[in-house]
């Protein structure tokens, strides 16, 4: 194995990036972090390891930090990471470096990418409404960045492709509610409306098994990672967060299907 990629992805952006890097390397399996954790599989069997995950409130999603803290990195000599954000990576690379340091690891190569924002519960969420040209340009730019990072990984170079711009302030602001309350319980605002046909896609796609079918409708059980998979992948558009999401278009990465998300979870 030339490299191993661990990813966390709610709506497929980080999975699509992981697949592109993997395709550009010789022998590089892609593994889901929640899937590896469910299996209790924490041994990293490669000397090159990559982490690909979204920016959540300017930080590393808790499940990624948990995984790194439990993983065994004995063989690892080179580490790379991509953080996919709606704007950028915010402060998340600082958090990642801190987690890696605790395992005596150094982040050799890093890239932040702007991907479609999937945070549908925020009023400023608009990617799904953008014109096709705008969407194409965003994916093209990310494609170029990922191609360049893949070359860097192949040559085992050190590179830090991350800017700390205006997103610092946004990150700080977005962090405020996160520090004041427990994100895992924010799922009390999710519900399924009258369009729900009990297909249970939400239950199956939740990466941490937080959703159960209570009779014909799903219920959320307060271990939510706010990844947005349930609301964005619901084929009927029936999952809502409070009332604000009823009229918003849904988004998931165009190259990632529900089937693929389910297969590798
Ligand atoms: C809970 C949550 C918080 C987010 N916070 C930020 C943020 O602070 N800054 C940002 O640029 N994008 C933010 N985003 C957008 C995601 O990072 C972005 O859409 C990412 O590409 C999603 O990747 P995924 O499809 O692999 O989950 C947030 C998304 C979610 C669900």
Short mmCIF file of N, CA and C in Angstrom, two decimals, residues 5-174:
data_model
loop_
_atom_site.label_atom_id
_atom_site.label_comp_id
_atom_site.label_asym_id
_atom_site.label_seq_id
_atom_site.Cartn_x
_atom_site.Cartn_y
_atom_site.Cartn_z
N UNK A 5 -6.02 6.73 2.88
CA UNK A 5 -6.76 7.97 3.17
C UNK A 5 -7.92 7.65 4.10
N UNK A 6 -8.03 8.41 5.18
CA UNK A 6 -9.19 8.35 6.07
C UNK A 6 -10.00 9.61 5.85
N UNK A 7 -11.31 9.43 5.63
CA UNK A 7 -12.14 10.61 5.39
C UNK A 7 -13.37 10.60 6.28
N UNK A 8 -13.89 11.80 6.48
CA UNK A 8 -15.21 11.97 7.09
C UNK A 8 -15.98 12.88 6.15
N UNK A 9 -17.21 12.51 5.79
CA UNK A 9 -17.93 13.30 4.80
C UNK A 9 -19.43 13.19 5.03
N UNK A 10 -20.09 14.33 5.15
CA UNK A 10 -21.55 14.31 5.31
C UNK A 10 -22.26 14.29 3.97
N UNK A 11 -21.77 15.10 3.02
CA UNK A 11 -22.49 15.25 1.76
C UNK A 11 -21.62 14.92 0.54
N UNK A 12 -20.52 14.23 0.76
CA UNK A 12 -19.75 13.69 -0.34
C UNK A 12 -18.59 14.55 -0.82
N UNK A 13 -18.48 15.82 -0.37
CA UNK A 13 -17.38 16.66 -0.86
C UNK A 13 -16.02 16.06 -0.48
N UNK A 14 -15.89 15.69 0.78
CA UNK A 14 -14.59 15.16 1.23
C UNK A 14 -14.34 13.78 0.64
N UNK A 15 -15.43 13.03 0.43
CA UNK A 15 -15.26 11.72 -0.21
C UNK A 15 -14.80 11.89 -1.66
N UNK A 16 -15.39 12.84 -2.38
CA UNK A 16 -15.00 13.05 -3.78
C UNK A 16 -13.52 13.46 -3.86
N UNK A 17 -13.09 14.31 -2.94
CA UNK A 17 -11.67 14.73 -2.92
C UNK A 17 -10.78 13.53 -2.61
N UNK A 18 -11.20 12.72 -1.65
CA UNK A 18 -10.40 11.52 -1.29
C UNK A 18 -10.24 10.61 -2.50
N UNK A 19 -11.35 10.44 -3.24
CA UNK A 19 -11.30 9.54 -4.41
C UNK A 19 -10.36 10.10 -5.48
N UNK A 20 -10.35 11.43 -5.66
CA UNK A 20 -9.45 12.01 -6.68
C UNK A 20 -7.99 11.79 -6.29
N UNK A 21 -7.68 12.00 -5.01
CA UNK A 21 -6.27 11.80 -4.60
C UNK A 21 -5.90 10.33 -4.78
N UNK A 22 -6.81 9.46 -4.34
CA UNK A 22 -6.56 8.02 -4.43
C UNK A 22 -6.32 7.60 -5.89
N UNK A 23 -7.12 8.17 -6.82
CA UNK A 23 -6.97 7.81 -8.24
C UNK A 23 -5.61 8.24 -8.79
N UNK A 24 -5.04 9.29 -8.22
CA UNK A 24 -3.76 9.79 -8.72
C UNK A 24 -2.56 9.09 -8.10
N UNK A 25 -2.79 8.26 -7.09
CA UNK A 25 -1.68 7.53 -6.47
C UNK A 25 -1.80 6.06 -6.89
N UNK A 26 -0.74 5.31 -6.70
CA UNK A 26 -0.73 3.93 -7.21
C UNK A 26 -1.70 3.00 -6.49
N UNK A 27 -1.51 2.91 -5.20
CA UNK A 27 -2.27 1.93 -4.44
C UNK A 27 -2.67 2.60 -3.13
N UNK A 28 -3.84 3.21 -3.17
CA UNK A 28 -4.21 4.08 -2.05
C UNK A 28 -5.68 3.88 -1.68
N UNK A 29 -5.97 2.93 -0.79
CA UNK A 29 -7.36 2.74 -0.38
C UNK A 29 -7.91 3.95 0.37
N UNK A 30 -9.23 4.10 0.29
CA UNK A 30 -9.93 5.19 0.97
C UNK A 30 -10.82 4.57 2.04
N UNK A 31 -10.67 5.04 3.28
CA UNK A 31 -11.47 4.44 4.36
C UNK A 31 -12.29 5.48 5.10
N UNK A 32 -13.50 5.12 5.42
CA UNK A 32 -14.36 6.04 6.17
C UNK A 32 -13.96 6.02 7.65
N UNK A 33 -13.84 7.19 8.24
CA UNK A 33 -13.49 7.25 9.68
C UNK A 33 -14.58 6.63 10.54
N UNK A 34 -15.87 7.00 10.34
CA UNK A 34 -16.89 6.35 11.17
C UNK A 34 -16.92 4.83 10.96
N UNK A 35 -16.72 4.39 9.69
CA UNK A 35 -16.71 2.95 9.39
C UNK A 35 -15.58 2.24 10.12
N UNK A 36 -14.38 2.84 10.10
CA UNK A 36 -13.23 2.24 10.78
C UNK A 36 -13.48 2.19 12.28
N UNK A 37 -14.12 3.25 12.80
CA UNK A 37 -14.38 3.28 14.25
C UNK A 37 -15.41 2.22 14.63
N UNK A 38 -16.42 2.04 13.78
CA UNK A 38 -17.44 1.01 14.07
C UNK A 38 -16.79 -0.36 14.16
N UNK A 39 -15.81 -0.59 13.27
CA UNK A 39 -15.13 -1.90 13.26
C UNK A 39 -14.05 -1.99 14.34
N UNK A 40 -13.77 -0.90 15.01
CA UNK A 40 -12.68 -0.87 15.99
C UNK A 40 -11.32 -1.01 15.31
N UNK A 41 -11.26 -0.55 14.06
CA UNK A 41 -10.04 -0.71 13.28
C UNK A 41 -9.21 0.59 13.34
N UNK A 42 -8.25 0.62 14.24
CA UNK A 42 -7.49 1.85 14.48
C UNK A 42 -6.03 1.74 14.04
N UNK A 43 -5.65 0.57 13.50
CA UNK A 43 -4.25 0.39 13.13
C UNK A 43 -4.00 0.91 11.72
N UNK A 44 -3.14 1.89 11.59
CA UNK A 44 -2.88 2.49 10.28
C UNK A 44 -1.74 1.71 9.61
N UNK A 45 -2.13 0.93 8.59
CA UNK A 45 -1.17 -0.02 7.99
C UNK A 45 -0.44 0.57 6.79
N UNK A 46 0.03 1.78 6.89
CA UNK A 46 0.75 2.37 5.76
C UNK A 46 1.74 3.38 6.31
N UNK A 47 2.80 3.65 5.57
CA UNK A 47 3.73 4.67 6.08
C UNK A 47 3.33 6.08 5.63
N UNK A 48 2.34 6.15 4.73
CA UNK A 48 1.81 7.45 4.29
C UNK A 48 0.32 7.48 4.61
N UNK A 49 -0.11 8.48 5.36
CA UNK A 49 -1.53 8.54 5.70
C UNK A 49 -2.08 9.94 5.40
N UNK A 50 -3.34 9.96 4.93
CA UNK A 50 -4.00 11.25 4.65
C UNK A 50 -5.33 11.34 5.37
N UNK A 51 -5.70 12.57 5.73
CA UNK A 51 -7.01 12.81 6.34
C UNK A 51 -7.74 13.84 5.49
N UNK A 52 -8.99 13.54 5.15
CA UNK A 52 -9.78 14.48 4.36
C UNK A 52 -11.14 14.64 5.06
N UNK A 53 -11.49 15.87 5.37
CA UNK A 53 -12.73 16.08 6.13
C UNK A 53 -13.18 17.53 5.97
N UNK A 54 -14.45 17.81 6.33
CA UNK A 54 -14.94 19.18 6.20
C UNK A 54 -14.52 20.07 7.36
N UNK A 55 -14.58 21.36 7.11
CA UNK A 55 -14.44 22.36 8.16
C UNK A 55 -15.79 22.45 8.86
N UNK A 56 -15.84 22.17 10.14
CA UNK A 56 -17.09 22.35 10.89
C UNK A 56 -16.89 23.45 11.91
N UNK A 57 -17.51 24.59 11.67
CA UNK A 57 -17.41 25.75 12.57
C UNK A 57 -15.96 26.19 12.76
N UNK A 58 -15.20 26.15 11.67
CA UNK A 58 -13.80 26.57 11.74
C UNK A 58 -12.90 25.58 12.44
N UNK A 59 -13.43 24.38 12.71
CA UNK A 59 -12.63 23.42 13.48
C UNK A 59 -12.65 22.04 12.82
N UNK A 60 -11.83 21.16 13.38
CA UNK A 60 -11.83 19.75 12.95
C UNK A 60 -13.08 19.09 13.55
N UNK A 61 -13.90 18.39 12.76
CA UNK A 61 -15.04 17.69 13.36
C UNK A 61 -14.57 16.74 14.47
N UNK A 62 -15.35 16.71 15.56
CA UNK A 62 -14.95 15.93 16.74
C UNK A 62 -14.63 14.48 16.43
N UNK A 63 -15.35 13.89 15.49
CA UNK A 63 -15.16 12.46 15.20
C UNK A 63 -13.76 12.21 14.61
N UNK A 64 -13.23 13.22 13.89
CA UNK A 64 -11.89 13.08 13.29
C UNK A 64 -10.84 13.15 14.42
N UNK A 65 -11.03 14.11 15.32
CA UNK A 65 -10.09 14.23 16.46
C UNK A 65 -10.11 12.94 17.29
N UNK A 66 -11.32 12.41 17.52
CA UNK A 66 -11.45 11.15 18.30
C UNK A 66 -10.68 10.03 17.64
N UNK A 67 -10.87 9.91 16.31
CA UNK A 67 -10.22 8.83 15.58
C UNK A 67 -8.70 8.95 15.71
N UNK A 68 -8.19 10.16 15.49
CA UNK A 68 -6.73 10.34 15.54
C UNK A 68 -6.21 10.00 16.94
N UNK A 69 -6.97 10.38 17.96
CA UNK A 69 -6.47 10.13 19.32
C UNK A 69 -6.38 8.63 19.61
N UNK A 70 -7.25 7.84 18.96
CA UNK A 70 -7.25 6.39 19.23
C UNK A 70 -6.39 5.59 18.25
N UNK A 71 -6.03 6.20 17.12
CA UNK A 71 -5.35 5.43 16.07
C UNK A 71 -3.90 5.11 16.45
N UNK A 72 -3.42 4.02 15.84
CA UNK A 72 -2.04 3.58 16.06
C UNK A 72 -1.26 3.87 14.79
N UNK A 73 -0.26 4.74 14.91
CA UNK A 73 0.43 5.25 13.72
C UNK A 73 1.88 4.75 13.62
N UNK A 74 2.15 3.59 14.20
CA UNK A 74 3.55 3.13 14.28
C UNK A 74 4.33 3.23 12.98
N UNK A 75 3.66 2.84 11.86
CA UNK A 75 4.40 2.79 10.58
C UNK A 75 4.52 4.16 9.90
N UNK A 76 3.71 5.14 10.36
CA UNK A 76 3.53 6.37 9.57
C UNK A 76 4.76 7.27 9.58
N UNK A 77 5.17 7.68 8.36
CA UNK A 77 6.32 8.58 8.21
C UNK A 77 5.96 9.88 7.49
N UNK A 78 4.80 9.91 6.87
CA UNK A 78 4.41 11.09 6.08
C UNK A 78 2.90 11.27 6.20
N UNK A 79 2.48 12.51 6.53
CA UNK A 79 1.05 12.78 6.76
C UNK A 79 0.59 13.93 5.85
N UNK A 80 -0.55 13.74 5.20
CA UNK A 80 -1.14 14.85 4.44
C UNK A 80 -2.60 15.02 4.83
N UNK A 81 -3.14 16.20 4.54
CA UNK A 81 -4.55 16.44 4.89
C UNK A 81 -5.16 17.46 3.94
N UNK A 82 -6.45 17.27 3.69
CA UNK A 82 -7.24 18.27 2.96
C UNK A 82 -8.44 18.61 3.83
N UNK A 83 -8.67 19.91 4.01
CA UNK A 83 -9.89 20.32 4.70
C UNK A 83 -10.78 21.02 3.69
N UNK A 84 -11.97 20.45 3.49
CA UNK A 84 -12.91 21.05 2.54
C UNK A 84 -13.86 21.93 3.32
N UNK A 85 -13.90 23.19 2.96
CA UNK A 85 -14.82 24.11 3.64
C UNK A 85 -15.68 24.81 2.63
N UNK A 86 -16.76 25.43 3.10
CA UNK A 86 -17.57 26.24 2.23
C UNK A 86 -16.80 27.50 1.81
N UNK A 87 -15.85 27.92 2.65
CA UNK A 87 -15.02 29.08 2.33
C UNK A 87 -13.56 28.68 2.34
N UNK A 88 -13.16 28.03 3.36
CA UNK A 88 -11.76 27.60 3.53
C UNK A 88 -11.69 26.74 4.77
N UNK A 89 -10.49 26.67 5.34
CA UNK A 89 -10.33 25.75 6.47
C UNK A 89 -10.43 26.43 7.83
N UNK A 90 -10.57 27.77 7.83
CA UNK A 90 -10.67 28.46 9.12
C UNK A 90 -9.46 28.15 9.99
N UNK A 91 -9.73 27.82 11.25
CA UNK A 91 -8.64 27.46 12.17
C UNK A 91 -8.40 25.97 12.25
N UNK A 92 -9.08 25.22 11.39
CA UNK A 92 -9.09 23.77 11.59
C UNK A 92 -7.71 23.12 11.48
N UNK A 93 -6.82 23.69 10.64
CA UNK A 93 -5.49 23.05 10.54
C UNK A 93 -4.71 23.16 11.85
N UNK A 94 -4.96 24.23 12.61
CA UNK A 94 -4.30 24.34 13.93
C UNK A 94 -4.71 23.17 14.81
N UNK A 95 -6.02 22.88 14.80
CA UNK A 95 -6.53 21.77 15.61
C UNK A 95 -5.98 20.44 15.14
N UNK A 96 -5.89 20.29 13.83
CA UNK A 96 -5.37 19.03 13.29
C UNK A 96 -3.91 18.82 13.71
N UNK A 97 -3.13 19.90 13.57
CA UNK A 97 -1.70 19.79 13.92
C UNK A 97 -1.54 19.41 15.40
N UNK A 98 -2.40 20.01 16.23
CA UNK A 98 -2.33 19.73 17.67
C UNK A 98 -2.62 18.24 17.93
N UNK A 99 -3.67 17.73 17.28
CA UNK A 99 -4.00 16.30 17.48
C UNK A 99 -2.86 15.41 16.99
N UNK A 100 -2.25 15.80 15.87
CA UNK A 100 -1.16 14.98 15.32
C UNK A 100 0.07 15.03 16.23
N UNK A 101 0.34 16.24 16.77
CA UNK A 101 1.50 16.38 17.66
C UNK A 101 1.42 15.43 18.83
N UNK A 102 0.19 15.25 19.35
CA UNK A 102 0.00 14.35 20.50
C UNK A 102 0.38 12.92 20.14
N UNK A 103 0.37 12.60 18.84
CA UNK A 103 0.76 11.27 18.39
C UNK A 103 2.17 11.29 17.79
N UNK A 104 2.90 12.34 18.08
CA UNK A 104 4.27 12.53 17.56
C UNK A 104 4.31 12.55 16.04
N UNK A 105 3.27 13.12 15.43
CA UNK A 105 3.24 13.20 13.97
C UNK A 105 3.31 14.65 13.53
N UNK A 106 3.88 14.85 12.34
CA UNK A 106 4.02 16.18 11.75
C UNK A 106 3.17 16.20 10.49
N UNK A 107 2.49 17.32 10.26
CA UNK A 107 1.68 17.43 9.05
C UNK A 107 2.58 17.86 7.89
N UNK A 108 2.88 16.94 7.00
CA UNK A 108 3.83 17.24 5.91
C UNK A 108 3.20 18.07 4.79
N UNK A 109 1.98 17.69 4.40
CA UNK A 109 1.38 18.41 3.27
C UNK A 109 -0.09 18.69 3.57
N UNK A 110 -0.48 19.94 3.29
CA UNK A 110 -1.85 20.33 3.62
C UNK A 110 -2.42 21.19 2.51
N UNK A 111 -3.73 21.06 2.29
CA UNK A 111 -4.40 21.89 1.29
C UNK A 111 -5.80 22.20 1.80
N UNK A 112 -6.20 23.47 1.66
CA UNK A 112 -7.60 23.78 1.94
C UNK A 112 -8.31 23.98 0.61
N UNK A 113 -9.56 23.59 0.56
CA UNK A 113 -10.31 23.77 -0.69
C UNK A 113 -11.64 24.44 -0.39
N UNK A 114 -12.11 25.22 -1.36
CA UNK A 114 -13.46 25.76 -1.26
C UNK A 114 -14.38 24.83 -2.01
N UNK A 115 -15.28 24.25 -1.30
CA UNK A 115 -16.26 23.34 -1.91
C UNK A 115 -17.65 23.92 -1.63
N UNK A 116 -18.67 23.37 -2.26
CA UNK A 116 -20.01 23.85 -1.95
C UNK A 116 -20.30 23.76 -0.45
N UNK A 117 -20.79 24.84 0.11
CA UNK A 117 -21.18 24.81 1.52
C UNK A 117 -22.42 23.93 1.67
N UNK A 118 -22.38 23.02 2.62
CA UNK A 118 -23.53 22.10 2.80
C UNK A 118 -24.34 22.44 4.05
N UNK A 119 -24.03 23.59 4.66
CA UNK A 119 -24.65 23.93 5.95
C UNK A 119 -26.03 24.53 5.70
N UNK A 120 -26.94 23.68 5.28
CA UNK A 120 -28.26 24.11 4.80
C UNK A 120 -29.09 24.80 5.87
N UNK A 121 -28.72 24.63 7.12
CA UNK A 121 -29.54 25.22 8.18
C UNK A 121 -29.25 26.70 8.39
N UNK A 122 -28.18 27.21 7.73
CA UNK A 122 -27.85 28.63 7.89
C UNK A 122 -28.55 29.46 6.82
N UNK A 123 -28.94 30.69 7.17
CA UNK A 123 -29.65 31.52 6.19
C UNK A 123 -28.81 31.85 4.96
N UNK A 124 -27.48 31.88 5.12
CA UNK A 124 -26.62 32.26 3.99
C UNK A 124 -26.33 31.09 3.04
N UNK A 125 -26.85 29.91 3.35
CA UNK A 125 -26.61 28.73 2.50
C UNK A 125 -27.22 28.97 1.11
N UNK A 126 -26.39 28.87 0.06
CA UNK A 126 -26.95 29.17 -1.26
C UNK A 126 -26.37 28.34 -2.40
N UNK A 127 -25.47 27.43 -2.11
CA UNK A 127 -24.77 26.79 -3.23
C UNK A 127 -25.73 26.14 -4.23
N UNK A 128 -26.74 25.44 -3.69
CA UNK A 128 -27.64 24.69 -4.58
C UNK A 128 -28.36 25.63 -5.56
N UNK A 129 -28.43 26.93 -5.20
CA UNK A 129 -29.12 27.88 -6.09
C UNK A 129 -28.19 28.56 -7.09
N UNK A 130 -26.87 28.30 -6.95
CA UNK A 130 -25.95 28.99 -7.86
C UNK A 130 -26.12 28.56 -9.31
N UNK A 131 -25.69 29.42 -10.23
CA UNK A 131 -25.78 29.04 -11.63
C UNK A 131 -24.74 27.96 -11.95
N UNK A 132 -25.00 27.22 -13.01
CA UNK A 132 -24.17 26.06 -13.35
C UNK A 132 -22.71 26.45 -13.58
N UNK A 133 -22.49 27.63 -14.18
CA UNK A 133 -21.13 28.08 -14.47
C UNK A 133 -20.35 28.31 -13.16
N UNK A 134 -21.04 28.93 -12.19
CA UNK A 134 -20.40 29.18 -10.88
C UNK A 134 -20.02 27.86 -10.23
N UNK A 135 -20.90 26.88 -10.32
CA UNK A 135 -20.62 25.57 -9.72
C UNK A 135 -19.42 24.92 -10.41
N UNK A 136 -19.43 25.01 -11.75
CA UNK A 136 -18.35 24.37 -12.52
C UNK A 136 -16.99 24.96 -12.15
N UNK A 137 -16.95 26.30 -12.03
CA UNK A 137 -15.68 26.97 -11.72
C UNK A 137 -15.14 26.55 -10.35
N UNK A 138 -16.06 26.42 -9.40
CA UNK A 138 -15.65 26.02 -8.04
C UNK A 138 -15.03 24.62 -8.06
N UNK A 139 -15.70 23.69 -8.74
CA UNK A 139 -15.17 22.31 -8.80
C UNK A 139 -13.85 22.28 -9.58
N UNK A 140 -13.75 23.11 -10.60
CA UNK A 140 -12.52 23.13 -11.40
C UNK A 140 -11.33 23.59 -10.57
N UNK A 141 -11.56 24.64 -9.78
CA UNK A 141 -10.47 25.17 -8.95
C UNK A 141 -10.01 24.13 -7.93
N UNK A 142 -10.99 23.46 -7.32
CA UNK A 142 -10.63 22.42 -6.35
C UNK A 142 -9.89 21.29 -7.05
N UNK A 143 -10.35 20.94 -8.25
CA UNK A 143 -9.69 19.88 -9.02
C UNK A 143 -8.21 20.20 -9.23
N UNK A 144 -7.93 21.47 -9.57
CA UNK A 144 -6.52 21.87 -9.80
C UNK A 144 -5.71 21.75 -8.51
N UNK A 145 -6.30 22.19 -7.40
CA UNK A 145 -5.59 22.13 -6.12
C UNK A 145 -5.28 20.68 -5.73
N UNK A 146 -6.26 19.81 -5.98
CA UNK A 146 -6.08 18.41 -5.58
C UNK A 146 -5.03 17.74 -6.47
N UNK A 147 -5.03 18.10 -7.74
CA UNK A 147 -4.02 17.54 -8.65
C UNK A 147 -2.63 17.95 -8.18
N UNK A 148 -2.51 19.23 -7.81
CA UNK A 148 -1.20 19.71 -7.36
C UNK A 148 -0.80 19.01 -6.06
N UNK A 149 -1.75 18.85 -5.13
CA UNK A 149 -1.42 18.16 -3.88
C UNK A 149 -1.01 16.71 -4.14
N UNK A 150 -1.68 16.06 -5.08
CA UNK A 150 -1.35 14.66 -5.37
C UNK A 150 0.11 14.55 -5.83
N UNK A 151 0.53 15.50 -6.66
CA UNK A 151 1.93 15.52 -7.11
C UNK A 151 2.87 15.70 -5.92
N UNK A 152 2.49 16.57 -5.00
CA UNK A 152 3.32 16.83 -3.81
C UNK A 152 3.43 15.56 -2.96
N UNK A 153 2.30 14.86 -2.82
CA UNK A 153 2.31 13.62 -2.01
C UNK A 153 3.21 12.57 -2.67
N UNK A 154 3.09 12.46 -4.00
CA UNK A 154 3.90 11.46 -4.72
C UNK A 154 5.38 11.66 -4.44
N UNK A 155 5.78 12.93 -4.40
CA UNK A 155 7.21 13.23 -4.19
C UNK A 155 7.57 13.36 -2.72
N UNK A 156 6.56 13.11 -1.85
CA UNK A 156 6.77 13.20 -0.39
C UNK A 156 7.38 14.54 0.02
N UNK A 157 6.85 15.61 -0.61
CA UNK A 157 7.37 16.94 -0.30
C UNK A 157 6.60 17.53 0.88
N UNK A 158 7.19 18.54 1.51
CA UNK A 158 6.47 19.30 2.52
C UNK A 158 5.83 20.51 1.85
N UNK A 159 4.57 20.78 2.19
CA UNK A 159 3.86 21.90 1.56
C UNK A 159 2.67 22.28 2.43
N UNK A 160 2.46 23.58 2.61
CA UNK A 160 1.31 24.02 3.41
C UNK A 160 0.46 24.99 2.59
N UNK A 161 -0.51 24.45 1.86
CA UNK A 161 -1.33 25.26 0.95
C UNK A 161 -2.55 25.85 1.63
N UNK A 162 -2.31 26.64 2.65
CA UNK A 162 -3.42 27.15 3.46
C UNK A 162 -3.23 28.63 3.73
N UNK A 163 -4.28 29.42 3.46
CA UNK A 163 -4.23 30.86 3.74
C UNK A 163 -5.06 31.12 4.98
N UNK A 164 -4.61 32.01 5.81
CA UNK A 164 -5.47 32.44 6.91
C UNK A 164 -5.97 33.83 6.60
N UNK A 165 -7.12 33.94 5.96
CA UNK A 165 -7.65 35.24 5.56
C UNK A 165 -8.81 35.65 6.42
N UNK A 166 -9.81 36.23 5.78
CA UNK A 166 -10.99 36.71 6.49
C UNK A 166 -11.74 35.60 7.22
N UNK A 167 -11.53 34.38 6.79
CA UNK A 167 -12.28 33.29 7.40
C UNK A 167 -11.98 33.13 8.89
N UNK A 168 -10.87 33.76 9.35
CA UNK A 168 -10.56 33.70 10.78
C UNK A 168 -11.72 34.26 11.61
N UNK A 169 -12.21 35.42 11.18
CA UNK A 169 -13.27 36.07 11.94
C UNK A 169 -14.54 35.24 11.88
N UNK A 170 -14.83 34.75 10.66
CA UNK A 170 -16.05 33.94 10.53
C UNK A 170 -15.93 32.70 11.42
N UNK A 171 -14.74 32.11 11.41
CA UNK A 171 -14.53 30.91 12.24
C UNK A 171 -14.79 31.21 13.70
N UNK A 172 -14.26 32.35 14.15
CA UNK A 172 -14.44 32.69 15.55
C UNK A 172 -15.92 32.88 15.87
N UNK A 173 -16.61 33.59 14.97
CA UNK A 173 -18.04 33.83 15.21
C UNK A 173 -18.80 32.51 15.22
N UNK A 174 -18.47 31.67 14.25
CA UNK A 174 -19.19 30.40 14.17
C UNK A 174 -18.87 29.50 15.35
#
